[in-house]
Amino acid sequence: MLNIALFGPPGAGKGTQSKMLLEKYKLTYISTGDMLRQEIAVGSKLGLLAKSVIEKGGLVSDEIIVQLIEKRIVDEPITNGILFDGFPRTTVQAYILDGLMLRLKTTLTCMISLEVPRPELVSRMMERAKLSGRSDDNKDVIQFRLREYDEKTKPVAEFYSAKGKYQEINGCGDIKTIFQSITAVIQQTLRKTWINVVLYGPPGSGKGTQALKLAEKYNLVYISTGKMLRTEIKNNTEIGKRATPFMEKGEIVPDEIAISLIERRINEHPDANGFIFKGFPRTIVQAYILDGLLLKLNQSVSVAIGMEIPTLECFKRLSARGKTENKRSYDGSMELIINRLDEFTNRTKAVGDYYEKQRKFSIVDGLGTQDEVFERLTDTMDKALLQSR
C-alpha cells in the first residue's frame, strides 16, 4: 500500500495538493480537519467535544482523533493506500499512526512536508477567511495555530527523519509545479521499496523474455532456476549431475537443489531492490520455501503474476523454439512438451491459488507482441508497487 502523510503548517496548501494526489494514485483520503468539521456540522458527540478546541485553534485530543480515523478506515474500504492530511500532528500521534498501520499490516511510506514562509502562510489564510467563513481563519487564531504547529508538530518531522521517511517540498509557486515535486518524491520512494515478483505461467508463455525486461525496468535481480540449472549442467558440477535426469525429462528438480541455487543467487546481491523469480515456485511446497527464503531478509512476495496463454499456442512456441539455437533439451520431443504442460496443470497451477488467497495474484494476457505483453505486465507491476510498502 502507498501510505502518505501530507505535512506542513496551516495554509501550506495541503488540501489542494491532496485532491490531486487522490486522483492520481486512487488513495483513501483521511483528513482529520474535514472529519472534525463534518462531526461538528451534524452535532455529534465527538463534534461537540471538538468544537470549542478548534475555535481556539488548539489540537483536538488524541482519543477523538483516533475514533474518527478508525471509523473512517472501517466505513470505507482501503484502495491503493491512504493519504493522511492533518495527521499525525504530534509525536504521540505518530506512534498512534504506527499502531493503526500495523493493524492494516502495512506502514507509512513517506511524510511529505510543504514548506512555506510565515508571512505567506498568514497572507493565504487571511485571504481564505474572506471566502471560507471558517471560524479558525482570523488573525489571532491564525497566529496561535502557527505557534502550536511550531511547538507540537515540528517534532513529528524529526520522528520521521530518523526513519528516513521525511521529505521537504517547496510549497511556494504554482500548484502544478508543487504537485510535480511531490510526485517526484513519491516515485523516488517507491523505487527504494523492495518488490519481489513471481512470474508464473505454462512453458512457452514467454516468462523468461518478459522477466528479463521487467528486471531491467524495475532494477530487480533476475532469478531463473532453469537458467541456473542449465549453467550447472554445462559446467558439469555436482549439482548439474544431480539435476540432469530431471531436466532431460522436463520434470521439477528436487527442492534442495533449487533452494541451494536460489540462496546462492540471493546472497550474491545483498544490496538488491528486490527479485523477480521465473520458474520458481512450481509447487505449493516451493511457495512455502520461497516465503521462508524471503523471510530471512524480512521480506515477502509482493506480487505473483500469471501469464495466461492457450495450450495450443504453448505447443506452437515450444516447437518453434526447438528449431532455434535457444532450444531446450525438452523442446524437440512432443512427449516431453506434453509432460511439461501436464506438470504445470497438475502441480504448478495450485501456486496461483496460493497467492490468490493472499490477494497477491494477478492474471495477464500473454498473447500479442512482446511490447504489448510487457505493457500489460508493467501496468500490473505499477499497481503492485503502490500496494507494497
JSON list of C-alpha atoms in Angstrom, two decimals, residues 158-345:
[
{"chain": "A", "resi": 158, "resn": "GLU", "atom": "CA", "xyz": [12.28, 14.72, 13.42]},
{"chain": "A", "resi": 159, "resn": "PHE", "atom": "CA", "xyz": [10.41, 11.49, 14.21]},
{"chain": "A", "resi": 160, "resn": "TYR", "atom": "CA", "xyz": [10.11, 10.54, 10.54]},
{"chain": "A", "resi": 161, "resn": "SER", "atom": "CA", "xyz": [13.51, 11.98, 9.57]},
{"chain": "A", "resi": 162, "resn": "ALA", "atom": "CA", "xyz": [15.07, 9.45, 11.93]},
{"chain": "A", "resi": 163, "resn": "LYS", "atom": "CA", "xyz": [13.26, 6.73, 9.97]},
{"chain": "A", "resi": 164, "resn": "GLY", "atom": "CA", "xyz": [14.38, 8.13, 6.61]},
{"chain": "A", "resi": 165, "resn": "LYS", "atom": "CA", "xyz": [10.77, 8.82, 5.62]},
{"chain": "A", "resi": 166, "resn": "TYR", "atom": "CA", "xyz": [10.63, 12.62, 5.75]},
{"chain": "A", "resi": 167, "resn": "GLN", "atom": "CA", "xyz": [10.94, 14.88, 2.68]},
{"chain": "A", "resi": 168, "resn": "GLU", "atom": "CA", "xyz": [10.51, 18.65, 2.41]},
{"chain": "A", "resi": 169, "resn": "ILE", "atom": "CA", "xyz": [8.97, 20.29, -0.66]},
{"chain": "A", "resi": 170, "resn": "ASN", "atom": "CA", "xyz": [8.95, 23.99, -1.54]},
{"chain": "A", "resi": 171, "resn": "GLY", "atom": "CA", "xyz": [5.29, 24.92, -1.10]},
{"chain": "A", "resi": 172, "resn": "CYS", "atom": "CA", "xyz": [5.63, 28.25, -2.93]},
{"chain": "A", "resi": 173, "resn": "GLY", "atom": "CA", "xyz": [4.96, 28.61, -6.63]},
{"chain": "A", "resi": 174, "resn": "ASP", "atom": "CA", "xyz": [2.25, 27.41, -8.96]},
{"chain": "A", "resi": 175, "resn": "ILE", "atom": "CA", "xyz": [0.14, 24.42, -7.96]},
{"chain": "A", "resi": 176, "resn": "LYS", "atom": "CA", "xyz": [1.26, 22.23, -10.86]},
{"chain": "A", "resi": 177, "resn": "THR", "atom": "CA", "xyz": [4.98, 22.68, -10.12]},
{"chain": "A", "resi": 178, "resn": "ILE", "atom": "CA", "xyz": [4.46, 21.85, -6.44]},
{"chain": "A", "resi": 179, "resn": "PHE", "atom": "CA", "xyz": [2.49, 18.74, -7.42]},
{"chain": "A", "resi": 180, "resn": "GLN", "atom": "CA", "xyz": [5.26, 17.59, -9.76]},
{"chain": "A", "resi": 181, "resn": "SER", "atom": "CA", "xyz": [7.76, 17.94, -6.91]},
{"chain": "A", "resi": 182, "resn": "ILE", "atom": "CA", "xyz": [5.54, 15.85, -4.63]},
{"chain": "A", "resi": 183, "resn": "THR", "atom": "CA", "xyz": [5.04, 13.07, -7.18]},
{"chain": "A", "resi": 184, "resn": "ALA", "atom": "CA", "xyz": [8.79, 13.00, -7.89]},
{"chain": "A", "resi": 185, "resn": "VAL", "atom": "CA", "xyz": [9.42, 12.32, -4.20]},
{"chain": "A", "resi": 186, "resn": "ILE", "atom": "CA", "xyz": [6.78, 9.58, -4.17]},
{"chain": "A", "resi": 187, "resn": "GLN", "atom": "CA", "xyz": [8.24, 7.86, -7.23]},
{"chain": "A", "resi": 188, "resn": "GLN", "atom": "CA", "xyz": [11.73, 8.06, -5.74]},
{"chain": "A", "resi": 189, "resn": "THR", "atom": "CA", "xyz": [10.44, 6.50, -2.53]},
{"chain": "A", "resi": 190, "resn": "LEU", "atom": "CA", "xyz": [8.68, 3.71, -4.42]},
{"chain": "A", "resi": 191, "resn": "ARG", "atom": "CA", "xyz": [11.88, 2.89, -6.29]},
{"chain": "A", "resi": 192, "resn": "LYS", "atom": "CA", "xyz": [13.56, 2.32, -2.92]},
{"chain": "A", "resi": 193, "resn": "THR", "atom": "CA", "xyz": [10.82, -0.08, -1.88]},
{"chain": "A", "resi": 194, "resn": "TRP", "atom": "CA", "xyz": [11.62, -3.77, -2.07]},
{"chain": "A", "resi": 195, "resn": "ILE", "atom": "CA", "xyz": [9.45, -5.62, -4.54]},
{"chain": "A", "resi": 196, "resn": "ASN", "atom": "CA", "xyz": [9.64, -9.36, -5.02]},
{"chain": "A", "resi": 197, "resn": "VAL", "atom": "CA", "xyz": [7.85, -10.78, -8.05]},
{"chain": "A", "resi": 198, "resn": "VAL", "atom": "CA", "xyz": [6.90, -14.30, -9.05]},
{"chain": "A", "resi": 199, "resn": "LEU", "atom": "CA", "xyz": [6.32, -14.54, -12.81]},
{"chain": "A", "resi": 200, "resn": "TYR", "atom": "CA", "xyz": [4.21, -17.59, -13.39]},
{"chain": "A", "resi": 201, "resn": "GLY", "atom": "CA", "xyz": [2.80, -19.36, -16.44]},
{"chain": "A", "resi": 202, "resn": "PRO", "atom": "CA", "xyz": [2.94, -22.51, -18.56]},
{"chain": "A", "resi": 203, "resn": "PRO", "atom": "CA", "xyz": [6.01, -23.50, -20.58]},
{"chain": "A", "resi": 204, "resn": "GLY", "atom": "CA", "xyz": [6.13, -21.37, -23.72]},
{"chain": "A", "resi": 205, "resn": "SER", "atom": "CA", "xyz": [4.26, -18.42, -22.19]},
{"chain": "A", "resi": 206, "resn": "GLY", "atom": "CA", "xyz": [7.27, -16.11, -22.60]},
{"chain": "A", "resi": 207, "resn": "LYS", "atom": "CA", "xyz": [8.15, -15.80, -18.91]},
{"chain": "A", "resi": 208, "resn": "GLY", "atom": "CA", "xyz": [11.91, -15.65, -19.49]},
{"chain": "A", "resi": 209, "resn": "THR", "atom": "CA", "xyz": [11.79, -12.86, -22.05]},
{"chain": "A", "resi": 210, "resn": "GLN", "atom": "CA", "xyz": [9.39, -10.74, -20.02]},
{"chain": "A", "resi": 211, "resn": "ALA", "atom": "CA", "xyz": [11.11, -11.39, -16.68]},
{"chain": "A", "resi": 212, "resn": "LEU", "atom": "CA", "xyz": [14.40, -10.05, -18.05]},
{"chain": "A", "resi": 213, "resn": "LYS", "atom": "CA", "xyz": [12.67, -6.91, -19.35]},
{"chain": "A", "resi": 214, "resn": "LEU", "atom": "CA", "xyz": [10.90, -6.36, -16.02]},
{"chain": "A", "resi": 215, "resn": "ALA", "atom": "CA", "xyz": [14.15, -6.89, -14.10]},
{"chain": "A", "resi": 216, "resn": "GLU", "atom": "CA", "xyz": [15.82, -4.19, -16.17]},
{"chain": "A", "resi": 217, "resn": "LYS", "atom": "CA", "xyz": [12.96, -1.71, -15.87]},
{"chain": "A", "resi": 218, "resn": "TYR", "atom": "CA", "xyz": [12.47, -2.08, -12.11]},
{"chain": "A", "resi": 219, "resn": "ASN", "atom": "CA", "xyz": [16.12, -2.72, -11.19]},
{"chain": "A", "resi": 220, "resn": "LEU", "atom": "CA", "xyz": [15.41, -6.21, -9.85]},
{"chain": "A", "resi": 221, "resn": "VAL", "atom": "CA", "xyz": [17.67, -9.25, -9.71]},
{"chain": "A", "resi": 222, "resn": "TYR", "atom": "CA", "xyz": [16.53, -11.91, -12.18]},
{"chain": "A", "resi": 223, "resn": "ILE", "atom": "CA", "xyz": [16.41, -15.41, -10.70]},
{"chain": "A", "resi": 224, "resn": "SER", "atom": "CA", "xyz": [15.68, -18.22, -13.14]},
{"chain": "A", "resi": 225, "resn": "THR", "atom": "CA", "xyz": [16.08, -21.70, -11.70]},
{"chain": "A", "resi": 226, "resn": "GLY", "atom": "CA", "xyz": [16.08, -23.13, -15.22]},
{"chain": "A", "resi": 227, "resn": "LYS", "atom": "CA", "xyz": [18.92, -20.88, -16.35]},
{"chain": "A", "resi": 228, "resn": "MET", "atom": "CA", "xyz": [20.96, -21.61, -13.22]},
{"chain": "A", "resi": 229, "resn": "LEU", "atom": "CA", "xyz": [20.42, -25.35, -13.62]},
{"chain": "A", "resi": 230, "resn": "ARG", "atom": "CA", "xyz": [21.48, -25.28, -17.27]},
{"chain": "A", "resi": 231, "resn": "THR", "atom": "CA", "xyz": [24.67, -23.46, -16.25]},
{"chain": "A", "resi": 232, "resn": "GLU", "atom": "CA", "xyz": [25.39, -26.12, -13.62]},
{"chain": "A", "resi": 233, "resn": "ILE", "atom": "CA", "xyz": [24.82, -28.88, -16.19]},
{"chain": "A", "resi": 234, "resn": "LYS", "atom": "CA", "xyz": [27.05, -27.15, -18.75]},
{"chain": "A", "resi": 235, "resn": "ASN", "atom": "CA", "xyz": [29.84, -26.79, -16.18]},
{"chain": "A", "resi": 236, "resn": "ASN", "atom": "CA", "xyz": [29.40, -30.43, -15.16]},
{"chain": "A", "resi": 237, "resn": "THR", "atom": "CA", "xyz": [29.10, -29.54, -11.47]},
{"chain": "A", "resi": 238, "resn": "GLU", "atom": "CA", "xyz": [27.82, -31.91, -8.82]},
{"chain": "A", "resi": 239, "resn": "ILE", "atom": "CA", "xyz": [24.51, -30.02, -8.78]},
{"chain": "A", "resi": 240, "resn": "GLY", "atom": "CA", "xyz": [24.37, -30.25, -12.57]},
{"chain": "A", "resi": 241, "resn": "LYS", "atom": "CA", "xyz": [24.90, -34.01, -12.50]},
{"chain": "A", "resi": 242, "resn": "ARG", "atom": "CA", "xyz": [22.08, -34.43, -9.98]},
{"chain": "A", "resi": 243, "resn": "ALA", "atom": "CA", "xyz": [19.73, -32.18, -11.96]},
{"chain": "A", "resi": 244, "resn": "THR", "atom": "CA", "xyz": [20.36, -33.64, -15.44]},
{"chain": "A", "resi": 245, "resn": "PRO", "atom": "CA", "xyz": [17.93, -36.61, -15.28]},
{"chain": "A", "resi": 246, "resn": "PHE", "atom": "CA", "xyz": [15.08, -34.35, -14.20]},
{"chain": "A", "resi": 247, "resn": "MET", "atom": "CA", "xyz": [15.85, -31.59, -16.71]},
{"chain": "A", "resi": 248, "resn": "GLU", "atom": "CA", "xyz": [16.04, -34.06, -19.61]},
{"chain": "A", "resi": 249, "resn": "LYS", "atom": "CA", "xyz": [12.52, -35.24, -18.82]},
{"chain": "A", "resi": 250, "resn": "GLY", "atom": "CA", "xyz": [11.16, -31.74, -18.24]},
{"chain": "A", "resi": 251, "resn": "GLU", "atom": "CA", "xyz": [10.42, -32.60, -14.61]},
{"chain": "A", "resi": 252, "resn": "ILE", "atom": "CA", "xyz": [10.73, -30.49, -11.46]},
{"chain": "A", "resi": 253, "resn": "VAL", "atom": "CA", "xyz": [14.16, -30.92, -9.85]},
{"chain": "A", "resi": 254, "resn": "PRO", "atom": "CA", "xyz": [14.31, -31.82, -6.12]},
{"chain": "A", "resi": 255, "resn": "ASP", "atom": "CA", "xyz": [13.64, -28.85, -3.88]},
{"chain": "A", "resi": 256, "resn": "GLU", "atom": "CA", "xyz": [17.01, -28.98, -2.11]},
{"chain": "A", "resi": 257, "resn": "ILE", "atom": "CA", "xyz": [18.76, -28.35, -5.44]},
{"chain": "A", "resi": 258, "resn": "ALA", "atom": "CA", "xyz": [16.61, -25.33, -6.27]},
{"chain": "A", "resi": 259, "resn": "ILE", "atom": "CA", "xyz": [17.00, -23.94, -2.74]},
{"chain": "A", "resi": 260, "resn": "SER", "atom": "CA", "xyz": [20.79, -24.05, -2.83]},
{"chain": "A", "resi": 261, "resn": "LEU", "atom": "CA", "xyz": [20.91, -22.21, -6.17]},
{"chain": "A", "resi": 262, "resn": "ILE", "atom": "CA", "xyz": [18.38, -19.56, -5.17]},
{"chain": "A", "resi": 263, "resn": "GLU", "atom": "CA", "xyz": [20.08, -18.91, -1.83]},
{"chain": "A", "resi": 264, "resn": "ARG", "atom": "CA", "xyz": [23.41, -18.50, -3.58]},
{"chain": "A", "resi": 265, "resn": "ARG", "atom": "CA", "xyz": [21.92, -16.05, -6.08]},
{"chain": "A", "resi": 266, "resn": "ILE", "atom": "CA", "xyz": [20.24, -14.01, -3.34]},
{"chain": "A", "resi": 267, "resn": "ASN", "atom": "CA", "xyz": [23.44, -13.86, -1.29]},
{"chain": "A", "resi": 268, "resn": "GLU", "atom": "CA", "xyz": [25.33, -12.54, -4.32]},
{"chain": "A", "resi": 269, "resn": "HIS", "atom": "CA", "xyz": [23.12, -9.42, -4.27]},
{"chain": "A", "resi": 270, "resn": "PRO", "atom": "CA", "xyz": [22.88, -8.07, -0.69]},
{"chain": "A", "resi": 271, "resn": "ASP", "atom": "CA", "xyz": [22.00, -4.57, -1.93]},
{"chain": "A", "resi": 272, "resn": "ALA", "atom": "CA", "xyz": [19.24, -5.64, -4.32]},
{"chain": "A", "resi": 273, "resn": "ASN", "atom": "CA", "xyz": [15.98, -3.68, -4.58]},
{"chain": "A", "resi": 274, "resn": "GLY", "atom": "CA", "xyz": [14.18, -6.98, -4.94]},
{"chain": "A", "resi": 275, "resn": "PHE", "atom": "CA", "xyz": [13.99, -10.13, -7.02]},
{"chain": "A", "resi": 276, "resn": "ILE", "atom": "CA", "xyz": [11.95, -11.47, -9.90]},
{"chain": "A", "resi": 277, "resn": "PHE", "atom": "CA", "xyz": [11.56, -15.24, -9.77]},
{"chain": "A", "resi": 278, "resn": "LYS", "atom": "CA", "xyz": [10.99, -17.15, -13.01]},
{"chain": "A", "resi": 279, "resn": "GLY", "atom": "CA", "xyz": [10.43, -20.89, -12.82]},
{"chain": "A", "resi": 280, "resn": "PHE", "atom": "CA", "xyz": [10.09, -20.92, -9.04]},
{"chain": "A", "resi": 281, "resn": "PRO", "atom": "CA", "xyz": [7.92, -21.73, -7.16]},
{"chain": "A", "resi": 282, "resn": "ARG", "atom": "CA", "xyz": [6.41, -24.52, -9.24]},
{"chain": "A", "resi": 283, "resn": "THR", "atom": "CA", "xyz": [4.63, -26.30, -6.37]},
{"chain": "A", "resi": 284, "resn": "ILE", "atom": "CA", "xyz": [2.84, -25.34, -3.16]},
{"chain": "A", "resi": 285, "resn": "VAL", "atom": "CA", "xyz": [5.78, -26.69, -1.17]},
{"chain": "A", "resi": 286, "resn": "GLN", "atom": "CA", "xyz": [8.14, -24.44, -3.12]},
{"chain": "A", "resi": 287, "resn": "ALA", "atom": "CA", "xyz": [5.84, -21.46, -2.47]},
{"chain": "A", "resi": 288, "resn": "TYR", "atom": "CA", "xyz": [6.29, -22.06, 1.26]},
{"chain": "A", "resi": 289, "resn": "ILE", "atom": "CA", "xyz": [10.04, -22.44, 0.73]},
{"chain": "A", "resi": 290, "resn": "LEU", "atom": "CA", "xyz": [10.20, -19.10, -1.07]},
{"chain": "A", "resi": 291, "resn": "ASP", "atom": "CA", "xyz": [8.32, -17.47, 1.80]},
{"chain": "A", "resi": 292, "resn": "GLY", "atom": "CA", "xyz": [10.98, -18.82, 4.14]},
{"chain": "A", "resi": 293, "resn": "LEU", "atom": "CA", "xyz": [13.87, -17.66, 1.96]},
{"chain": "A", "resi": 294, "resn": "LEU", "atom": "CA", "xyz": [12.48, -14.13, 1.79]},
{"chain": "A", "resi": 295, "resn": "LEU", "atom": "CA", "xyz": [11.56, -14.07, 5.47]},
{"chain": "A", "resi": 296, "resn": "LYS", "atom": "CA", "xyz": [15.29, -14.36, 6.24]},
{"chain": "A", "resi": 297, "resn": "LEU", "atom": "CA", "xyz": [15.58, -10.94, 4.56]},
{"chain": "A", "resi": 298, "resn": "ASN", "atom": "CA", "xyz": [12.50, -9.60, 6.38]},
{"chain": "A", "resi": 299, "resn": "GLN", "atom": "CA", "xyz": [10.73, -9.55, 3.01]},
{"chain": "A", "resi": 300, "resn": "SER", "atom": "CA", "xyz": [7.91, -11.38, 1.26]},
{"chain": "A", "resi": 301, "resn": "VAL", "atom": "CA", "xyz": [6.46, -11.91, -2.20]},
{"chain": "A", "resi": 302, "resn": "SER", "atom": "CA", "xyz": [4.90, -8.62, -3.33]},
{"chain": "A", "resi": 303, "resn": "VAL", "atom": "CA", "xyz": [3.00, -9.91, -6.34]},
{"chain": "A", "resi": 304, "resn": "ALA", "atom": "CA", "xyz": [2.62, -13.11, -8.34]},
{"chain": "A", "resi": 305, "resn": "ILE", "atom": "CA", "xyz": [1.74, -12.55, -11.98]},
{"chain": "A", "resi": 306, "resn": "GLY", "atom": "CA", "xyz": [0.26, -15.35, -14.05]},
{"chain": "A", "resi": 307, "resn": "MET", "atom": "CA", "xyz": [0.77, -15.18, -17.81]},
{"chain": "A", "resi": 308, "resn": "GLU", "atom": "CA", "xyz": [-2.31, -16.72, -19.39]},
{"chain": "A", "resi": 309, "resn": "ILE", "atom": "CA", "xyz": [-1.94, -18.33, -22.81]},
{"chain": "A", "resi": 310, "resn": "PRO", "atom": "CA", "xyz": [-3.82, -21.13, -24.66]},
{"chain": "A", "resi": 311, "resn": "THR", "atom": "CA", "xyz": [-2.22, -24.58, -24.58]},
{"chain": "A", "resi": 312, "resn": "LEU", "atom": "CA", "xyz": [-2.11, -24.79, -28.38]},
{"chain": "A", "resi": 313, "resn": "GLU", "atom": "CA", "xyz": [-0.10, -21.56, -28.54]},
{"chain": "A", "resi": 314, "resn": "CYS", "atom": "CA", "xyz": [2.35, -23.02, -26.00]},
{"chain": "A", "resi": 315, "resn": "PHE", "atom": "CA", "xyz": [2.80, -26.07, -28.25]},
{"chain": "A", "resi": 316, "resn": "LYS", "atom": "CA", "xyz": [3.50, -23.84, -31.24]},
{"chain": "A", "resi": 317, "resn": "ARG", "atom": "CA", "xyz": [6.01, -21.68, -29.40]},
{"chain": "A", "resi": 318, "resn": "LEU", "atom": "CA", "xyz": [7.91, -24.58, -27.82]},
{"chain": "A", "resi": 319, "resn": "SER", "atom": "CA", "xyz": [8.04, -26.48, -31.12]},
{"chain": "A", "resi": 320, "resn": "ALA", "atom": "CA", "xyz": [9.31, -23.35, -32.90]},
{"chain": "A", "resi": 321, "resn": "ARG", "atom": "CA", "xyz": [11.96, -22.75, -30.23]},
{"chain": "A", "resi": 322, "resn": "GLY", "atom": "CA", "xyz": [13.12, -26.34, -30.66]},
{"chain": "A", "resi": 323, "resn": "LYS", "atom": "CA", "xyz": [14.32, -25.37, -34.14]},
{"chain": "A", "resi": 324, "resn": "THR", "atom": "CA", "xyz": [16.46, -22.47, -32.92]},
{"chain": "A", "resi": 325, "resn": "GLU", "atom": "CA", "xyz": [19.81, -22.11, -31.14]},
{"chain": "A", "resi": 326, "resn": "ASN", "atom": "CA", "xyz": [17.89, -21.27, -27.95]},
{"chain": "A", "resi": 327, "resn": "LYS", "atom": "CA", "xyz": [16.23, -24.69, -27.87]},
{"chain": "A", "resi": 328, "resn": "ARG", "atom": "CA", "xyz": [15.99, -26.65, -24.63]},
{"chain": "A", "resi": 329, "resn": "SER", "atom": "CA", "xyz": [16.64, -30.37, -24.37]},
{"chain": "A", "resi": 330, "resn": "TYR", "atom": "CA", "xyz": [12.92, -30.98, -23.96]},
{"chain": "A", "resi": 331, "resn": "ASP", "atom": "CA", "xyz": [11.72, -28.75, -26.84]},
{"chain": "A", "resi": 332, "resn": "GLY", "atom": "CA", "xyz": [12.32, -31.31, -29.59]},
{"chain": "A", "resi": 333, "resn": "SER", "atom": "CA", "xyz": [10.06, -34.01, -28.21]},
{"chain": "A", "resi": 334, "resn": "MET", "atom": "CA", "xyz": [6.29, -33.76, -28.35]},
{"chain": "A", "resi": 335, "resn": "GLU", "atom": "CA", "xyz": [6.09, -36.24, -25.47]},
{"chain": "A", "resi": 336, "resn": "LEU", "atom": "CA", "xyz": [8.31, -34.06, -23.26]},
{"chain": "A", "resi": 337, "resn": "ILE", "atom": "CA", "xyz": [6.38, -30.91, -24.16]},
{"chain": "A", "resi": 338, "resn": "ILE", "atom": "CA", "xyz": [3.13, -32.64, -23.17]},
{"chain": "A", "resi": 339, "resn": "ASN", "atom": "CA", "xyz": [4.77, -33.84, -19.96]},
{"chain": "A", "resi": 340, "resn": "ARG", "atom": "CA", "xyz": [5.84, -30.30, -19.02]},
{"chain": "A", "resi": 341, "resn": "LEU", "atom": "CA", "xyz": [2.40, -28.85, -19.76]},
{"chain": "A", "resi": 342, "resn": "ASP", "atom": "CA", "xyz": [0.77, -31.61, -17.71]},
{"chain": "A", "resi": 343, "resn": "GLU", "atom": "CA", "xyz": [3.19, -30.86, -14.87]},
{"chain": "A", "resi": 344, "resn": "PHE", "atom": "CA", "xyz": [2.09, -27.23, -14.96]},
{"chain": "A", "resi": 345, "resn": "THR", "atom": "CA", "xyz": [-1.60, -28.12, -14.92]}
]
